PDB file of C-alpha atoms in Angstrom:
ATOM      1  CA  MET A   1      97.585 105.306  88.411  1.00 93.00           C
ATOM      2  CA  GLN A   2      99.919 106.864  90.944  1.00 94.00           C
ATOM      3  CA  PHE A   3      98.834 107.035  94.575  1.00 96.00           C
ATOM      4  CA  ASP A   4      98.432 110.827  94.494  1.00 96.00           C
ATOM      5  CA  GLU A   5      95.912 110.346  91.669  1.00 96.00           C
ATOM      6  CA  TRP A   6      94.157 107.517  93.480  1.00 97.00           C
ATOM      7  CA  GLU A   7      93.955 108.995  96.983  1.00 98.00           C
ATOM      8  CA  PRO A   8      91.204 111.577  96.253  1.00 97.00           C
ATOM      9  CA  LEU A   9      89.025 108.781  94.831  1.00 98.00           C
ATOM     10  CA  TYR A  10      89.853 106.594  97.794  1.00 98.00           C
ATOM     11  CA  LEU A  11      88.745 109.290 100.225  1.00 98.00           C
ATOM     12  CA  GLN A  12      85.458 109.633  98.323  1.00 98.00           C
ATOM     13  CA  ILE A  13      84.933 105.863  98.510  1.00 98.00           C
ATOM     14  CA  LEU A  14      85.596 105.851 102.258  1.00 98.00           C
ATOM     15  CA  ALA A  15      83.014 108.586 102.734  1.00 98.00           C
ATOM     16  CA  ASP A  16      80.467 106.950 100.421  1.00 97.00           C
ATOM     17  CA  PHE A  17      80.566 103.577 102.193  1.00 96.00           C
ATOM     18  CA  GLY A  18      81.483 104.699 105.697  1.00 96.00           C
ATOM     19  CA  PHE A  19      84.661 102.621 105.565  1.00 97.00           C
ATOM     20  CA  SER A  20      87.593 103.253 107.904  1.00 97.00           C
ATOM     21  CA  ARG A  21      91.023 104.099 106.518  1.00 98.00           C
ATOM     22  CA  GLN A  22      92.523 102.981 109.801  1.00 98.00           C
ATOM     23  CA  GLU A  23      90.961  99.519 109.406  1.00 98.00           C
ATOM     24  CA  ASP A  24      92.292  99.301 105.847  1.00 98.00           C
ATOM     25  CA  GLU A  25      95.749 100.140 107.142  1.00 98.00           C
ATOM     26  CA  VAL A  26      95.521  97.566 109.931  1.00 98.00           C
ATOM     27  CA  ALA A  27      94.625  94.964 107.292  1.00 98.00           C
ATOM     28  CA  SER A  28      97.602  96.092 105.223  1.00 98.00           C
ATOM     29  CA  VAL A  29      99.965  95.482 108.137  1.00 98.00           C
ATOM     30  CA  VAL A  30      98.426  92.048 108.703  1.00 98.00           C
ATOM     31  CA  LEU A  31      99.000  91.180 105.044  1.00 98.00           C
ATOM     32  CA  PHE A  32     102.526  92.623 105.120  1.00 98.00           C
ATOM     33  CA  ASN A  33     103.415  90.292 107.980  1.00 98.00           C
ATOM     34  CA  LEU A  34     101.771  87.265 106.356  1.00 98.00           C
ATOM     35  CA  LEU A  35     103.764  87.833 103.167  1.00 98.00           C
ATOM     36  CA  ALA A  36     107.106  87.788 104.978  1.00 96.00           C
ATOM     37  CA  GLN A  37     107.700  84.090 104.300  1.00 91.00           C
ATOM     38  CA  LYS A  38     106.047  83.903 100.860  1.00 97.00           C
ATOM     39  CA  LYS A  39     107.530  83.815  97.367  1.00 97.00           C
ATOM     40  CA  LEU A  40     107.123  87.433  96.324  1.00 98.00           C
ATOM     41  CA  ALA A  41     106.642  88.654  92.785  1.00 98.00           C
ATOM     42  CA  SER A  42     108.087  92.070  91.965  1.00 98.00           C
ATOM     43  CA  VAL A  43     106.610  95.027  90.114  1.00 98.00           C
ATOM     44  CA  LYS A  44     109.435  94.604  87.601  1.00 98.00           C
ATOM     45  CA  GLU A  45     108.291  91.042  86.980  1.00 98.00           C
ATOM     46  CA  LEU A  46     104.680  92.157  86.529  1.00 99.00           C
ATOM     47  CA  LYS A  47     105.763  94.852  84.092  1.00 98.00           C
ATOM     48  CA  GLU A  48     107.725  92.334  82.048  1.00 99.00           C
ATOM     49  CA  ILE A  49     104.554  90.260  81.782  1.00 99.00           C
ATOM     50  CA  ILE A  50     102.235  93.156  80.863  1.00 99.00           C
ATOM     51  CA  SER A  51     104.186  95.956  79.160  1.00 99.00           C
ATOM     52  CA  GLY A  52     103.524  96.220  75.436  1.00 98.00           C
ATOM     53  CA  LYS A  53     101.182  93.215  75.472  1.00 98.00           C
ATOM     54  CA  ILE A  54      97.553  92.650  74.557  1.00 99.00           C
ATOM     55  CA  VAL A  55      95.995  91.923  77.946  1.00 99.00           C
ATOM     56  CA  CYS A  56      92.584  90.359  78.499  1.00 99.00           C
ATOM     57  CA  VAL A  57      91.093  91.113  81.909  1.00 99.00           C
ATOM     58  CA  VAL A  58      88.334  88.639  82.733  1.00 98.00           C
ATOM     59  CA  GLY A  59      85.716  89.924  85.154  1.00 97.00           C
ATOM     60  CA  ASN A  60      83.427  87.945  87.399  1.00 93.00           C
ATOM     61  CA  ALA A  61      79.967  88.916  86.189  1.00 93.00           C
ATOM     62  CA  PRO A  62      77.481  86.171  87.150  1.00 89.00           C
ATOM     63  CA  ARG A  63      77.073  84.573  83.749  1.00 90.00           C
ATOM     64  CA  LYS A  64      78.615  81.795  81.696  1.00 91.00           C
ATOM     65  CA  ILE A  65      81.589  82.654  79.497  1.00 94.00           C
ATOM     66  CA  ASP A  66      81.200  80.948  76.131  1.00 94.00           C
ATOM     67  CA  LYS A  67      84.522  81.985  74.624  1.00 95.00           C
ATOM     68  CA  ILE A  68      87.676  83.688  75.814  1.00 96.00           C
ATOM     69  CA  PRO A  69      89.431  85.739  73.112  1.00 96.00           C
ATOM     70  CA  ASP A  70      93.057  85.375  72.121  1.00 98.00           C
ATOM     71  CA  ALA A  71      95.444  87.623  74.051  1.00 99.00           C
ATOM     72  CA  ASP A  72      99.086  87.715  75.058  1.00 99.00           C
ATOM     73  CA  VAL A  73      98.310  87.868  78.767  1.00 99.00           C
ATOM     74  CA  TYR A  74      95.266  87.028  80.879  1.00 99.00           C
ATOM     75  CA  ILE A  75      94.397  88.611  84.216  1.00 99.00           C
ATOM     76  CA  ALA A  76      91.560  87.077  86.227  1.00 99.00           C
ATOM     77  CA  ALA A  77      89.514  89.088  88.691  1.00 98.00           C
ATOM     78  CA  ASP A  78      89.061  86.759  91.658  1.00 97.00           C
ATOM     79  CA  GLY A  79      86.112  84.447  90.913  1.00 94.00           C
ATOM     80  CA  ALA A  80      86.812  84.599  87.177  1.00 97.00           C
ATOM     81  CA  THR A  81      89.771  82.315  87.852  1.00 98.00           C
ATOM     82  CA  ALA A  82      87.526  79.246  88.054  1.00 97.00           C
ATOM     83  CA  LYS A  83      85.848  80.146  84.756  1.00 96.00           C
ATOM     84  CA  MET A  84      89.218  80.522  83.050  1.00 97.00           C
ATOM     85  CA  LEU A  85      90.448  77.192  84.355  1.00 98.00           C
ATOM     86  CA  GLU A  86      87.280  75.600  82.996  1.00 96.00           C
ATOM     87  CA  HIS A  87      88.319  76.919  79.565  1.00 97.00           C
ATOM     88  CA  GLY A  88      91.802  75.487  79.993  1.00 98.00           C
ATOM     89  CA  ILE A  89      93.438  78.896  80.404  1.00 98.00           C
ATOM     90  CA  LEU A  90      95.776  79.661  83.286  1.00 99.00           C
ATOM     91  CA  PRO A  91      95.788  83.405  84.025  1.00 99.00           C
ATOM     92  CA  ALA A  92      99.202  84.990  84.357  1.00 99.00           C
ATOM     93  CA  ILE A  93      97.922  87.198  87.177  1.00 99.00           C
ATOM     94  CA  ILE A  94      94.987  87.082  89.585  1.00 99.00           C
ATOM     95  CA  THR A  95      93.644  90.040  91.556  1.00 99.00           C
ATOM     96  CA  THR A  96      91.789  88.894  94.641  1.00 98.00           C
ATOM     97  CA  ASP A  97      90.528  89.987  98.024  1.00 98.00           C
ATOM     98  CA  LEU A  98      89.942  86.297  98.838  1.00 98.00           C
ATOM     99  CA  ASP A  99      86.158  86.160  98.596  1.00 94.00           C
ATOM    100  CA  GLY A 100      86.010  84.038  95.429  1.00 92.00           C
ATOM    101  CA  ASP A 101      86.457  80.328  94.721  1.00 96.00           C
ATOM    102  CA  MET A 102      89.471  79.698  96.936  1.00 98.00           C
ATOM    103  CA  ARG A 103      90.088  76.231  95.569  1.00 98.00           C
ATOM    104  CA  ALA A 104      90.461  77.663  92.055  1.00 98.00           C
ATOM    105  CA  LEU A 105      92.632  80.545  93.276  1.00 99.00           C
ATOM    106  CA  LEU A 106      95.005  78.262  95.152  1.00 99.00           C
ATOM    107  CA  THR A 107      95.152  75.792  92.260  1.00 99.00           C
ATOM    108  CA  ALA A 108      95.970  78.507  89.731  1.00 99.00           C
ATOM    109  CA  ASN A 109      98.608  80.018  92.009  1.00 99.00           C
ATOM    110  CA  ARG A 110     100.213  76.632  92.556  1.00 98.00           C
ATOM    111  CA  ARG A 111     100.312  76.149  88.773  1.00 99.00           C
ATOM    112  CA  GLY A 112     102.005  79.497  88.151  1.00 99.00           C
ATOM    113  CA  SER A 113      99.510  82.368  88.359  1.00 99.00           C
ATOM    114  CA  ILE A 114     100.822  85.339  90.336  1.00 99.00           C
ATOM    115  CA  ALA A 115      98.231  86.205  92.982  1.00 99.00           C
ATOM    116  CA  ILE A 116      97.953  89.879  93.907  1.00 99.00           C
ATOM    117  CA  ILE A 117      96.228  89.652  97.268  1.00 99.00           C
ATOM    118  CA  HIS A 118      94.309  92.700  98.410  1.00 99.00           C
ATOM    119  CA  ALA A 119      93.937  93.881 102.002  1.00 98.00           C
ATOM    120  CA  HIS A 120      90.986  95.914 103.261  1.00 98.00           C
ATOM    121  CA  GLY A 121      89.286  96.384 106.584  1.00 97.00           C
ATOM    122  CA  ASP A 122      86.686  93.673 106.014  1.00 96.00           C
ATOM    123  CA  ASN A 123      88.918  90.763 105.028  1.00 98.00           C
ATOM    124  CA  ILE A 124      91.437  90.325 107.840  1.00 98.00           C
ATOM    125  CA  PRO A 125      90.063  86.867 108.810  1.00 98.00           C
ATOM    126  CA  ALA A 126      90.312  85.737 105.176  1.00 98.00           C
ATOM    127  CA  LEU A 127      93.880  87.029 104.958  1.00 99.00           C
ATOM    128  CA  GLU A 128      94.870  85.108 108.065  1.00 98.00           C
ATOM    129  CA  THR A 129      93.142  81.935 106.864  1.00 98.00           C
ATOM    130  CA  TYR A 130      94.165  81.803 103.222  1.00 99.00           C
ATOM    131  CA  VAL A 131      97.421  83.709 102.639  1.00 99.00           C
ATOM    132  CA  PRO A 132      99.467  80.923 104.296  1.00 98.00           C
ATOM    133  CA  LYS A 133      97.939  78.449 101.810  1.00 98.00           C
ATOM    134  CA  PHE A 134      99.295  80.143  98.683  1.00 99.00           C
ATOM    135  CA  LYS A 135     102.268  78.132  97.411  1.00 98.00           C
ATOM    136  CA  GLY A 136     103.198  80.146  94.296  1.00 99.00           C
ATOM    137  CA  LYS A 137     104.283  83.745  93.805  1.00 99.00           C
ATOM    138  CA  VAL A 138     102.230  86.463  95.447  1.00 99.00           C
ATOM    139  CA  LEU A 139     102.257  90.211  95.978  1.00 99.00           C
ATOM    140  CA  GLY A 140     100.131  92.338  98.260  1.00 99.00           C
ATOM    141  CA  SER A 141      97.938  95.302  97.407  1.00 99.00           C
ATOM    142  CA  THR A 142      96.270  97.944  99.531  1.00 98.00           C
ATOM    143  CA  GLN A 143      93.609 100.613  99.104  1.00 96.00           C
ATOM    144  CA  SER A 144      95.572 102.985 101.305  1.00 98.00           C
ATOM    145  CA  THR A 145      99.193 104.172 101.229  1.00 97.00           C
ATOM    146  CA  PRO A 146     101.407 101.543  99.558  1.00 97.00           C
ATOM    147  CA  PHE A 147     104.585 100.267 101.180  1.00 94.00           C
ATOM    148  CA  THR A 148     106.978  97.312 100.989  1.00 91.00           C
ATOM    149  CA  ARG A 149     105.274  94.147  99.657  1.00 94.00           C
ATOM    150  CA  LEU A 150     102.005  96.032  99.030  1.00 98.00           C
ATOM    151  CA  ILE A 151     101.284  97.956  95.830  1.00 98.00           C
ATOM    152  CA  ASN A 152      98.540 100.426  95.004  1.00 98.00           C
ATOM    153  CA  PHE A 153      98.022 101.368  91.362  1.00 98.00           C
ATOM    154  CA  GLY A 154      94.388 102.276  91.984  1.00 98.00           C
ATOM    155  CA  GLY A 155      91.185 100.294  91.956  1.00 98.00           C
ATOM    156  CA  PHE A 156      88.404  99.377  94.359  1.00 98.00           C
ATOM    157  CA  THR A 157      87.016  96.007  93.240  1.00 97.00           C
ATOM    158  CA  ASP A 158      89.024  93.073  91.928  1.00 98.00           C
ATOM    159  CA  GLY A 159      88.005  93.863  88.342  1.00 98.00           C
ATOM    160  CA  ASP A 160      88.854  97.547  88.154  1.00 98.00           C
ATOM    161  CA  ARG A 161      92.007  96.937  90.210  1.00 98.00           C
ATOM    162  CA  ALA A 162      93.145  94.529  87.467  1.00 99.00           C
ATOM    163  CA  VAL A 163      92.447  97.174  84.824  1.00 98.00           C
ATOM    164  CA  CYS A 164      94.381  99.811  86.776  1.00 98.00           C
ATOM    165  CA  LEU A 165      97.291  97.378  87.034  1.00 98.00           C
ATOM    166  CA  ALA A 166      97.347  96.756  83.279  1.00 98.00           C
ATOM    167  CA  VAL A 167      97.144 100.473  82.473  1.00 98.00           C
ATOM    168  CA  HIS A 168      99.843 101.393  84.988  1.00 97.00           C
ATOM    169  CA  LEU A 169     102.211  98.754  83.629  1.00 98.00           C
ATOM    170  CA  ASP A 170     101.808  99.928  80.037  1.00 98.00           C
ATOM    171  CA  ALA A 171      99.727  97.238  78.364  1.00 98.00           C
ATOM    172  CA  GLN A 172      99.410  97.883  74.638  1.00 98.00           C
ATOM    173  CA  GLU A 173      95.703  97.035  74.658  1.00 98.00           C
ATOM    174  CA  ILE A 174      93.339  95.918  77.420  1.00 98.00           C
ATOM    175  CA  LEU A 175      90.342  93.776  76.499  1.00 98.00           C
ATOM    176  CA  LEU A 176      87.599  93.565  79.119  1.00 98.00           C
ATOM    177  CA  LEU A 177      85.549  90.366  79.148  1.00 98.00           C
ATOM    178  CA  ASN A 178      82.611  89.481  81.396  1.00 97.00           C
ATOM    179  CA  PHE A 179      82.160  92.848  83.087  1.00 97.00           C
ATOM    180  CA  ASP A 180      78.664  93.918  84.137  1.00 96.00           C
ATOM    181  CA  PHE A 181      78.047  96.947  86.331  1.00 96.00           C
ATOM    182  CA  GLU A 182      74.356  96.307  87.007  1.00 93.00           C
ATOM    183  CA  ASP A 183      73.845  92.571  87.531  1.00 89.00           C
ATOM    184  CA  VAL A 184      73.739  91.760  91.241  1.00 87.00           C
ATOM    185  CA  SER A 185      71.620  88.625  90.828  1.00 83.00           C
ATOM    186  CA  ALA A 186      74.245  86.432  92.499  1.00 80.00           C
ATOM    187  CA  GLU A 187      74.128  88.499  95.682  1.00 78.00           C
ATOM    188  CA  ALA A 188      71.927  87.900  98.696  1.00 73.00           C
ATOM    189  CA  PRO A 189      69.144  90.525  98.815  1.00 78.00           C
ATOM    190  CA  ALA A 190      70.693  92.106 101.901  1.00 76.00           C
ATOM    191  CA  ASN A 191      73.964  92.683 100.025  1.00 85.00           C
ATOM    192  CA  ALA A 192      72.616  93.694  96.618  1.00 89.00           C
ATOM    193  CA  LYS A 193      72.417  97.437  97.284  1.00 91.00           C
ATOM    194  CA  THR A 194      76.011  97.647  98.514  1.00 93.00           C
ATOM    195  CA  LYS A 195      77.236  95.465  95.650  1.00 92.00           C
ATOM    196  CA  LEU A 196      75.518  97.712  93.110  1.00 94.00           C
ATOM    197  CA  LYS A 197      77.178 100.755  94.639  1.00 96.00           C
ATOM    198  CA  LYS A 198      80.568  99.023  94.431  1.00 96.00           C
ATOM    199  CA  LEU A 199      79.940  98.231  90.764  1.00 96.00           C
ATOM    200  CA  LYS A 200      79.144 101.882  90.071  1.00 97.00           C
ATOM    201  CA  TRP A 201      82.518 102.824  91.507  1.00 98.00           C
ATOM    202  CA  ALA A 202      84.192 100.099  89.454  1.00 98.00           C
ATOM    203  CA  LYS A 203      82.572 101.504  86.324  1.00 97.00           C
ATOM    204  CA  LYS A 204      83.726 105.027  87.174  1.00 97.00           C
ATOM    205  CA  ILE A 205      87.308 103.881  87.737  1.00 98.00           C
ATOM    206  CA  ILE A 206      87.403 101.859  84.519  1.00 98.00           C
ATOM    207  CA  GLU A 207      85.999 104.828  82.600  1.00 96.00           C
ATOM    208  CA  MET A 208      88.891 106.880  83.967  1.00 95.00           C
ATOM    209  CA  CYS A 209      91.316 104.178  82.813  1.00 95.00           C
ATOM    210  CA  SER A 210      89.647 104.187  79.394  1.00 94.00           C
ATOM    211  CA  LYS A 211      90.906 107.715  78.797  1.00 90.00           C
ATOM    212  CA  SER A 212      94.286 106.124  78.110  1.00 85.00           C
ATOM    213  CA  GLY A 213      92.796 104.846  74.847  1.00 90.00           C
ATOM    214  CA  THR A 214      93.933 101.288  75.504  1.00 93.00           C
ATOM    215  CA  VAL A 215      90.798  99.831  77.144  1.00 97.00           C
ATOM    216  CA  ARG A 216      88.092  98.075  75.135  1.00 96.00           C
ATOM    217  CA  PHE A 217      84.992  96.197  76.270  1.00 96.00           C
ATOM    218  CA  LEU A 218      84.161  92.938  74.516  1.00 93.00           C
TER     219      LEU A 218
END
C-alpha cells in the first residue's frame, strides 16, 4: 500500500480514536534518531526475503498455537514471536510497537530476525528504553508520512501492518495464522473496548489487502 492510499485511512483512524498526528510524528523523529547507530535493514533486503514467496504471518490472538504450517517465510506480529520460538521457528521478520514479550523479541532479533519497529504517539518511552537493546538488523515504521529509516506500507496494528508489508513486497501467497478480531480476553477490562475497536480496524485493513487475492486465513 502506497502512502497516498494509506493516508485517508490513517486520518479516519486518528479521528476515530482521538489520536494526534503531531504526536505520531514526534515519535517518528525519536525513532529516527535512535536508529542512527543501529544495523539497518533495507526495503530491498525485505523484498528479497518476501517477493514471490509463500509467507505465513502469525498473529497474536490470545490462544495456544498447536501447529505452524509450512511456509517459505514467517513474519511474527509482536507477541507472536514468543509462540514461534516455542515451536522452534525463528521468524524472518517481526513487526512490533514494543508492547509484547521483549525478551523474545530481543532474542529473535539477536538470532537473525529483522525487527521492524513501529513509532506512534503512545510508545515514545518504550522506544527510548528498548530500541538501544536491539543487536540485530532493524528498520523503523511510522503511521504518518514515511522518511529515511522509517517505512509506511500501511497498517495500524502489528498484525495488519505485517500483512500490508507482505502484500506491498509482492508475496506470492500470504497465510494468516492466529488472527482473531473479537477476542479481547487478555486485556484488562478498562482496555477491552479500545482493543476491540483496534481489532475492527485491523480486520478492515486486512480485508482491503485480501482484494489482492493473495491473502488466506488458516
